[in-house]
XYZ file of N, CA and C in Angstrom:
648
model
N 0.831 -1.211 0.000
C 0.000 0.000 0.000
C 0.862 1.257 0.000
N 1.963 1.201 0.777
C 2.855 2.363 0.831
C 3.426 2.668 -0.552
N 3.773 1.601 -1.291
C 4.316 1.789 -2.641
C 3.267 2.429 -3.547
N 2.016 1.979 -3.436
C 0.944 2.556 -4.251
C 0.753 4.037 -3.945
N 0.823 4.386 -2.666
C 0.660 5.786 -2.263
C 1.797 6.636 -2.837
N 3.017 6.074 -2.853
C 4.184 6.823 -3.333
C 4.127 7.033 -4.841
N 3.755 5.966 -5.594
C 3.794 6.060 -7.052
C 2.551 6.703 -7.635
N 1.501 6.888 -6.820
C 0.257 7.466 -7.333
C 0.441 8.798 -8.031
N 1.033 9.819 -7.375
C 1.205 11.120 -8.036
C 2.034 11.022 -9.307
N 3.023 10.120 -9.318
C 3.860 9.958 -10.510
C 3.042 9.412 -11.673
N 2.204 8.398 -11.414
C 1.397 7.796 -12.476
C 0.437 8.803 -13.094
N -0.212 9.598 -12.242
C -1.223 10.522 -12.741
C -0.611 11.754 -13.416
N 0.687 11.993 -13.194
C 1.336 13.181 -13.779
C 2.567 12.810 -14.595
N 2.610 11.566 -15.076
C 3.820 11.076 -15.734
C 4.136 11.862 -17.010
N 3.110 12.277 -17.762
C 3.365 13.015 -19.001
C 4.010 14.364 -18.709
N 3.524 15.043 -17.655
C 4.116 16.336 -17.287
C 5.539 16.146 -16.770
N 5.742 15.094 -15.952
C 7.068 14.872 -15.372
C 8.097 14.512 -16.431
N 7.685 13.757 -17.455
C 8.603 13.328 -18.508
C 8.554 14.249 -19.728
N 7.793 15.338 -19.636
C 7.697 16.334 -20.720
C 7.247 15.689 -22.030
N 6.228 14.861 -21.948
C 5.663 14.237 -23.140
C 4.540 15.130 -23.660
N 4.714 15.640 -24.857
C 3.723 16.541 -25.437
C 3.932 18.000 -25.079
N 4.880 18.272 -24.202
C 5.232 19.660 -23.867
C 6.753 19.772 -23.866
N 7.267 20.685 -24.676
C 8.716 20.834 -24.815
C 9.049 22.323 -24.743
N 10.164 22.628 -24.131
C 10.555 24.039 -24.068
C 12.067 24.175 -23.954
N 12.544 25.304 -24.388
C 13.968 25.601 -24.318
C 14.119 27.106 -24.135
N 15.134 27.506 -23.397
C 15.397 28.923 -23.139
C 16.834 29.262 -23.497
N 17.029 30.476 -23.972
C 18.373 30.995 -24.230
C 18.422 32.443 -23.764
N 19.609 32.902 -23.453
C 19.771 34.305 -23.089
C 21.028 34.854 -23.751
N 21.006 36.150 -24.014
C 22.172 36.802 -24.631
C 22.464 38.078 -23.855
N 23.714 38.232 -23.494
C 24.140 39.418 -22.749
C 24.785 40.414 -23.702
N 24.370 41.673 -23.588
C 24.941 42.754 -24.399
C 25.586 43.757 -23.442
N 26.898 43.880 -23.503
C 27.632 44.771 -22.593
C 27.616 46.205 -23.092
N 27.456 47.142 -22.149
C 27.522 48.566 -22.435
C 28.657 49.164 -21.600
N 28.857 50.464 -21.720
C 29.971 51.097 -20.996
C 29.775 51.041 -19.481
N 28.518 51.211 -18.999
C 28.269 51.261 -17.558
C 27.303 50.170 -17.086
N 27.292 49.050 -17.764
C 26.400 47.965 -17.374
C 26.154 47.026 -18.532
N 25.053 46.311 -18.460
C 24.747 45.393 -19.561
C 23.242 45.124 -19.607
N 22.798 44.629 -20.754
C 21.412 44.214 -20.946
C 21.382 42.707 -21.170
N 20.336 42.083 -20.670
C 20.179 40.642 -20.820
C 18.846 40.380 -21.519
N 18.931 39.759 -22.690
C 17.724 39.424 -23.460
C 17.511 37.917 -23.344
N 16.320 37.544 -22.913
C 15.977 36.126 -22.783
C 14.943 35.761 -23.834
N 15.118 34.575 -24.409
C 14.141 34.043 -25.347
C 13.720 32.665 -24.866
N 12.423 32.420 -24.881
C 11.882 31.126 -24.473
C 10.974 30.602 -25.574
N 11.179 29.346 -25.927
C 10.329 28.674 -26.905
C 9.646 27.507 -26.207
N 8.329 27.438 -26.285
C 7.584 26.303 -25.745
C 6.648 25.777 -26.823
N 6.546 24.449 -26.907
C 5.713 23.789 -27.915
C 4.848 22.759 -27.208
N 3.541 22.809 -27.455
C 2.600 21.881 -26.837
C 1.806 21.145 -27.906
N 1.764 19.810 -27.775
C 0.979 19.004 -28.700
C -0.507 19.266 -28.503
N -1.223 19.445 -29.601
C -2.667 19.658 -29.546
C -3.397 18.379 -29.964
N -3.470 18.118 -31.253
C -4.044 16.881 -31.778
C -3.791 16.822 -33.283
N -3.876 15.606 -33.830
C -3.753 15.403 -35.272
C -2.503 16.073 -35.857
N -1.384 15.898 -35.155
C -0.072 16.405 -35.568
C 0.087 17.916 -35.415
N -0.939 18.604 -34.950
C -0.802 20.046 -34.743
C -0.252 20.332 -33.350
N 0.632 21.315 -33.295
C 1.221 21.781 -32.048
C 0.984 23.292 -31.942
N 0.988 23.758 -30.722
C 0.909 25.196 -30.483
C 2.267 25.651 -29.951
N 2.885 26.579 -30.675
C 4.180 27.080 -30.209
C 4.024 28.507 -29.691
N 4.870 28.827 -28.703
C 4.859 30.168 -28.118
C 6.285 30.688 -28.032
N 6.484 31.900 -28.561
C 7.783 32.574 -28.519
C 7.686 33.733 -27.536
N 8.663 33.822 -26.635
C 8.678 34.914 -25.660
C 10.055 35.586 -25.652
N 10.055 36.907 -25.566
C 11.275 37.696 -25.398
C 11.098 38.608 -24.189
N 12.146 38.738 -23.391
C 12.107 39.679 -22.267
C 13.446 40.389 -22.166
N 13.403 41.613 -21.645
C 14.591 42.471 -21.558
C 14.781 42.940 -20.125
N 16.008 42.793 -19.620
C 16.389 43.330 -18.309
C 17.777 43.937 -18.422
N 17.949 45.089 -17.817
C 19.253 45.751 -17.845
C 19.781 45.932 -16.435
N 21.116 46.015 -16.320
C 21.785 46.062 -15.019
C 22.888 47.113 -15.045
N 23.267 47.543 -13.836
C 24.282 48.585 -13.736
C 23.651 49.942 -13.977
N 24.397 50.842 -14.594
C 23.900 52.192 -14.868
C 23.161 52.223 -16.211
N 22.276 51.228 -16.392
C 21.522 51.109 -17.650
C 20.049 50.982 -17.288
N 19.202 51.737 -17.963
C 17.771 51.696 -17.700
C 17.031 51.191 -18.939
N 16.176 50.211 -18.748
C 15.409 49.645 -19.860
C 14.451 50.679 -20.448
N 14.300 50.621 -21.756
C 13.184 51.280 -22.430
C 12.290 50.210 -23.056
N 12.893 49.299 -23.816
C 12.124 48.187 -24.367
C 12.485 47.883 -25.805
N 11.822 46.854 -26.325
C 12.023 46.472 -27.724
C 11.283 47.462 -28.633
N 11.956 47.877 -29.704
C 11.295 48.750 -30.678
C 10.773 47.949 -31.870
N 11.465 46.863 -32.218
C 10.914 45.958 -33.233
C 11.497 44.557 -33.034
N 10.705 43.580 -33.426
C 11.110 42.174 -33.377
C 10.642 41.513 -34.663
N 11.581 40.958 -35.393
C 11.262 40.184 -36.588
C 11.763 38.757 -36.378
N 10.951 37.781 -36.726
C 11.451 36.412 -36.611
C 10.862 35.505 -37.690
N 11.663 34.518 -38.061
C 11.295 33.529 -39.067
C 11.163 32.174 -38.392
N 10.201 31.390 -38.836
C 10.015 30.038 -38.337
C 10.360 29.054 -39.454
N 11.278 28.155 -39.136
C 11.658 27.093 -40.062
C 11.266 25.745 -39.455
N 10.906 24.802 -40.325
C 10.756 23.404 -39.924
C 11.610 22.584 -40.876
N 12.645 21.962 -40.299
C 13.594 21.172 -41.115
C 14.192 22.015 -42.244
N 14.603 23.228 -41.908
C 15.257 24.149 -42.841
C 14.336 24.687 -43.929
N 13.037 24.422 -43.830
C 12.067 25.001 -44.766
C 11.319 26.123 -44.054
N 11.339 27.298 -44.650
C 10.688 28.434 -44.002
C 9.166 28.252 -44.019
N 8.542 28.469 -42.859
C 7.102 28.273 -42.713
C 6.353 29.571 -42.410
N 6.977 30.455 -41.640
C 6.274 31.674 -41.239
C 7.259 32.838 -41.143
N 6.734 34.035 -41.388
C 7.497 35.280 -41.219
C 6.667 36.205 -40.339
N 7.267 36.703 -39.289
C 6.544 37.588 -38.375
C 7.357 38.875 -38.174
N 6.665 40.008 -38.269
C 7.305 41.315 -38.063
C 6.461 42.116 -37.086
N 7.104 42.616 -36.035
C 6.411 43.406 -35.019
C 7.176 44.711 -34.804
N 6.513 45.840 -35.067
C 7.075 47.160 -34.769
C 6.222 47.801 -33.686
N 6.863 48.233 -32.625
C 6.141 48.750 -31.468
C 6.109 50.275 -31.484
N 4.897 50.840 -31.435
C 4.785 52.289 -31.294
C 5.320 52.737 -29.951
N 5.066 51.911 -28.948
C 5.595 52.159 -27.603
C 6.441 50.952 -27.208
N 7.739 51.150 -26.980
C 8.618 50.021 -26.667
C 8.125 49.205 -25.468
N 8.396 47.920 -25.508
C 7.966 47.018 -24.444
C 9.127 46.114 -24.044
N 9.228 45.833 -22.737
C 10.319 44.970 -22.274
C 9.936 43.496 -22.349
N 8.695 43.211 -22.765
C 8.264 41.814 -22.883
C 7.413 41.658 -24.135
N 7.623 40.542 -24.830
C 6.837 40.247 -26.029
C 6.588 38.747 -26.102
N 5.389 38.367 -26.512
C 5.094 36.952 -26.728
C 4.100 36.812 -27.863
N 4.187 35.696 -28.559
C 3.218 35.376 -29.602
C 3.165 33.869 -29.751
N 2.037 33.361 -30.232
C 1.899 31.925 -30.385
C 0.951 31.567 -31.517
N 1.238 30.451 -32.184
C 0.436 30.009 -33.319
C 0.442 28.483 -33.377
N -0.540 27.943 -34.086
C -0.566 26.507 -34.357
C 0.328 26.195 -35.554
N 0.959 25.013 -35.500
C 1.823 24.600 -36.600
C 1.818 23.081 -36.698
N 1.993 22.572 -37.892
C 1.964 21.136 -38.166
C 3.372 20.571 -37.946
N 3.504 19.656 -37.012
C 4.807 19.065 -36.695
C 4.663 17.559 -36.488
N 5.706 16.832 -36.876
C 5.757 15.392 -36.663
C 7.002 15.041 -35.863
N 7.095 13.760 -35.506
C 8.251 13.284 -34.742
C 9.544 13.564 -35.513
N 10.559 14.029 -34.762
C 11.904 14.323 -35.269
C 11.962 15.573 -36.143
N 10.844 16.290 -36.292
C 10.913 17.584 -36.977
C 11.733 18.555 -36.134
N 12.544 19.364 -36.801
C 13.333 20.380 -36.097
C 12.676 21.742 -36.305
N 12.248 22.321 -35.195
C 11.615 23.639 -35.196
C 12.701 24.673 -34.909
N 12.813 25.684 -35.776
C 13.873 26.688 -35.637
C 13.248 28.081 -35.694
N 13.646 28.919 -34.761
C 13.237 30.322 -34.772
C 14.490 31.186 -34.888
N 14.542 32.003 -35.939
C 15.646 32.948 -36.126
C 15.066 34.357 -35.982
N 15.555 35.084 -35.015
C 14.976 36.390 -34.689
C 16.009 37.506 -34.828
N 15.500 38.659 -35.178
C 16.287 39.886 -35.213
C 15.502 40.929 -34.431
N 16.139 41.528 -33.429
C 15.389 42.474 -32.601
C 16.247 43.677 -32.216
N 15.571 44.786 -32.055
C 16.216 46.039 -31.642
C 15.598 46.486 -30.332
N 16.450 46.865 -29.388
C 15.946 47.352 -28.104
C 16.602 48.681 -27.758
N 15.882 49.461 -26.957
C 16.321 50.799 -26.561
C 16.602 50.825 -25.065
N 17.531 51.699 -24.659
C 17.878 51.813 -23.243
C 18.489 53.188 -22.973
N 18.440 53.583 -21.695
C 19.038 54.851 -21.236
C 20.391 54.573 -20.577
N 21.343 55.456 -20.848
C 22.567 55.545 -20.045
C 22.809 57.032 -19.806
N 22.764 57.441 -18.538
C 22.945 58.859 -18.182
C 21.989 59.760 -18.978
N 20.725 59.352 -19.023
C 19.651 60.118 -19.674
C 19.764 60.180 -21.190
N 20.710 59.475 -21.768
C 20.840 59.424 -23.225
C 20.257 58.102 -23.735
N 19.539 58.172 -24.854
C 18.919 56.981 -25.424
C 19.871 56.327 -26.415
N 20.016 55.013 -26.268
C 20.833 54.218 -27.185
C 19.998 53.044 -27.684
N 20.477 52.407 -28.737
C 19.795 51.205 -29.233
C 20.827 50.161 -29.656
N 20.405 48.936 -29.610
C 21.237 47.814 -30.040
C 20.358 46.871 -30.856
N 20.945 46.252 -31.857
C 20.250 45.239 -32.652
C 21.027 43.934 -32.559
N 20.324 42.867 -32.236
C 20.980 41.567 -32.089
C 20.180 40.499 -32.844
N 20.852 39.387 -33.117
C 20.215 38.228 -33.732
C 20.108 37.111 -32.700
N 19.065 36.342 -32.825
C 18.801 35.231 -31.909
C 18.459 34.002 -32.739
N 18.881 32.844 -32.282
C 18.448 31.598 -32.914
C 18.201 30.558 -31.832
N 17.050 29.939 -31.915
C 16.704 28.908 -30.937
C 16.023 27.767 -31.687
N 16.314 26.527 -31.283
C 15.763 25.391 -32.006
C 15.371 24.270 -31.054
N 14.453 23.432 -31.523
C 13.966 22.338 -30.694
C 13.495 21.205 -31.602
N 13.884 19.976 -31.289
C 13.483 18.797 -32.054
C 12.316 18.100 -31.355
N 11.285 17.778 -32.110
C 10.083 17.142 -31.558
C 10.364 15.665 -31.288
N 10.355 15.229 -30.019
C 10.739 13.848 -29.698
C 9.636 12.808 -29.882
N 8.372 13.235 -29.854
C 7.257 12.283 -29.958
C 6.292 12.707 -31.052
N 5.838 11.733 -31.839
C 4.815 11.983 -32.836
C 3.440 11.652 -32.296
N 2.379 11.999 -33.036
C 1.009 11.717 -32.585
C 0.765 10.246 -32.273
N 1.342 9.330 -33.086
C 1.149 7.892 -32.836
C 1.751 7.496 -31.506
N 2.974 8.001 -31.227
C 3.640 7.671 -29.959
C 2.840 8.208 -28.775
N 2.345 9.443 -28.903
C 1.585 10.044 -27.800
C 0.278 9.285 -27.579
N -0.379 8.842 -28.676
C -1.611 8.063 -28.534
C -1.332 6.744 -27.818
N -0.211 6.088 -28.144
C 0.162 4.835 -27.482
C 0.471 5.069 -26.001
N 1.162 6.180 -25.711
C 1.477 6.514 -24.317
C 0.200 6.796 -23.541
N -0.726 7.546 -24.153
C -2.003 7.851 -23.491
C -2.778 6.579 -23.187
N -2.818 5.640 -24.136
C -3.530 4.380 -23.932
C -2.875 3.572 -22.807
N -1.535 3.527 -22.813
C -0.822 2.812 -21.752
C -1.065 3.427 -20.383
N -1.132 4.770 -20.335
C -1.374 5.452 -19.062
C -2.790 5.182 -18.555
N -3.759 5.094 -19.476
C -5.128 4.762 -19.064
C -5.161 3.386 -18.416
N -4.485 2.407 -19.042
C -4.442 1.056 -18.482
C -3.740 1.050 -17.124
N -2.632 1.799 -17.022
C -1.904 1.863 -15.753
C -2.750 2.476 -14.647
N -3.473 3.526 -14.980
C -4.305 4.181 -13.975
C -5.467 3.293 -13.541
N -6.044 2.536 -14.506
C -7.101 1.591 -14.148
C -6.544 0.514 -13.211
N -5.361 -0.014 -13.559
C -4.723 -1.026 -12.724
C -4.416 -0.470 -11.330
N -3.990 0.799 -11.295
C -3.672 1.433 -10.011
C -4.913 1.523 -9.130
N -6.025 1.979 -9.698
C -7.263 2.125 -8.924
C -7.753 0.767 -8.434
N -7.715 -0.257 -9.323
C -8.144 -1.608 -8.927
C -7.257 -2.144 -7.814
N -5.940 -1.939 -7.959
C -4.998 -2.428 -6.940
C -5.232 -1.744 -5.605
N -5.541 -0.458 -5.659
C -5.755 0.313 -4.437
C -6.942 -0.229 -3.643
N -7.935 -0.759 -4.386
C -9.110 -1.332 -3.727
C -8.899 -2.804 -3.398
N -8.269 -3.543 -4.329
C -8.170 -5.002 -4.219
C -7.151 -5.453 -3.182
N -6.023 -4.767 -3.092
C -4.957 -5.215 -2.184
C -5.408 -5.258 -0.731
N -6.083 -4.230 -0.190
C -6.554 -4.339 1.204
C -7.507 -5.522 1.413
N -8.370 -5.793 0.410
C -9.289 -6.926 0.527
C -8.520 -8.241 0.568
N -7.530 -8.399 -0.319
C -6.722 -9.621 -0.346
C -5.948 -9.796 0.953
N -5.386 -8.704 1.465
C -4.653 -8.791 2.733
C -5.570 -9.229 3.868
N -6.789 -8.729 3.854
C -7.750 -9.117 4.896
C -8.065 -10.605 4.805
N -8.255 -11.081 3.562
C -8.568 -12.502 3.375
C -7.398 -13.384 3.792
N -6.171 -12.971 3.426
C -4.983 -13.783 3.731
C -4.671 -13.785 5.220
N -4.686 -12.593 5.821
C -4.300 -12.485 7.241
C -5.417 -12.954 8.159
N -6.683 -12.694 7.773
C -7.862 -13.043 8.566
C -7.709 -12.583 10.020
N -7.657 -11.305 10.251
C -7.471 -10.816 11.627
C -8.642 -11.200 12.527
N -8.340 -11.646 13.743
C -9.367 -12.023 14.713
C -9.750 -10.783 15.510
N -10.947 -10.269 15.238
C -11.387 -9.037 15.885
C -12.180 -9.299 17.160
N -12.296 -10.597 17.566
C -13.041 -10.903 18.774
C -12.250 -10.512 20.021
N -12.971 -10.192 21.080
C -12.334 -9.901 22.366
C -12.064 -11.222 23.080
N -10.810 -11.485 23.353
C -10.427 -12.739 24.013
C -10.658 -12.608 25.522
N -11.557 -13.488 26.075
C -11.914 -13.445 27.501
C -11.325 -14.684 28.152
N -10.104 -14.561 28.689
C -9.412 -15.715 29.256
C -9.645 -15.819 30.771
N -8.980 -16.810 31.376
C -9.158 -17.082 32.798
C -8.720 -15.908 33.659
N -7.634 -15.299 33.297
C -7.135 -14.158 34.067
C -8.131 -12.999 34.051
N -8.764 -12.778 32.863
C -9.770 -11.720 32.767
C -10.959 -12.022 33.663
N -11.389 -13.291 33.719
C -12.515 -13.660 34.576
C -12.194 -13.425 36.044
N -10.957 -13.742 36.471
C -10.549 -13.532 37.863
C -10.550 -12.040 38.205
N -10.055 -11.231 37.296
C -10.034 -9.785 37.532
C -11.451 -9.238 37.665
N -12.361 -9.709 36.820
C -13.750 -9.269 36.897
C -14.399 -9.695 38.211
N -14.069 -10.925 38.648
C -14.642 -11.417 39.904
C -14.169 -10.571 41.084
N -12.885 -10.237 41.097
C -12.353 -9.395 42.172
C -13.018 -8.031 42.163
N -13.247 -7.494 40.975
C -13.862 -6.175 40.852
C -15.301 -6.192 41.385
N -16.050 -7.217 41.026
C -17.437 -7.295 41.495
C -17.504 -7.514 43.019
N -16.587 -8.307 43.571
C -16.550 -8.482 45.032
C -16.248 -7.167 45.721
N -15.345 -6.386 45.116
C -15.013 -5.077 45.675
C -16.247 -4.177 45.696
N -17.004 -4.177 44.582
C -18.211 -3.354 44.527
C -19.246 -3.814 45.551
N -19.415 -5.164 45.724
C -20.375 -5.675 46.699
C -19.988 -5.282 48.113
N -18.700 -5.414 48.442
C -18.222 -5.044 49.787
C -18.418 -3.557 50.025
N -18.154 -2.759 49.032
C -18.297 -1.313 49.183
C -19.763 -0.946 49.401
N -20.662 -1.589 48.615
C -22.090 -1.318 48.755
C -22.600 -1.754 50.127
N -22.151 -2.905 50.615
C -22.555 -3.400 51.933
C -22.088 -2.448 53.023
N -20.863 -1.947 52.890
C -20.321 -1.030 53.882
C -21.125 0.265 53.939
N -21.525 0.775 52.756
C -22.312 2.004 52.704
C -23.669 1.823 53.387
N -24.286 0.652 53.179
C -25.586 0.400 53.804
C -25.478 0.341 55.337
N -24.400 -0.301 55.840
C -24.198 -0.382 57.293
C -23.989 1.001 57.873
N -23.274 1.856 57.154
C -23.025 3.207 57.645
C -24.312 4.022 57.667
N -25.198 3.773 56.718
C -26.455 4.498 56.693
C -27.366 4.083 57.861
N -27.329 2.803 58.300
C -28.147 2.324 59.422
C -27.696 2.945 60.735
N -26.420 3.159 60.860
C -25.887 3.731 62.098
C -26.310 5.220 62.202
């Protein structure tokens, strides 16, 4: 039973724990300035939807350190490739700079497909009240480890495992009860009878004494 209790959370969350159907990767790039530096982070996450379609999300964030003050991204352009074939082109120009950007779309992916994002972005920052800008390139990639067939097989196996887990959780205590056959009766042995007899004699003597005291 202890083993079942321990493995229960793992069984019910095995896909999340093993990152099946959800994949992500992060990269960061540091840009040094005269009085500090800026750190640009990019995160790519891909989630399986159904019928070979996945939902991908691209995120960019900007943080500056030292005597540098963030203003934000002024434009972000990025290309999406699958196996070196260009699939999408995205261009974002910001009227008001932002230190965070994200976008997401559905895309058709199969097992072992390589998803590649090549980005070009410009960001603005203050140093001593003066505005500066930098333009950098980013590249991030991720290979899809599971196809729809594999995920369907894993889902079916997990359903069977969870059914077996629930049955075992109910069946094992019943089997243990049948095998061990615990005796729940109260055992009334000779020593117990003697103790009870002494107790009742004590009560009788006490009651007799009380009655004699009341007569006096």
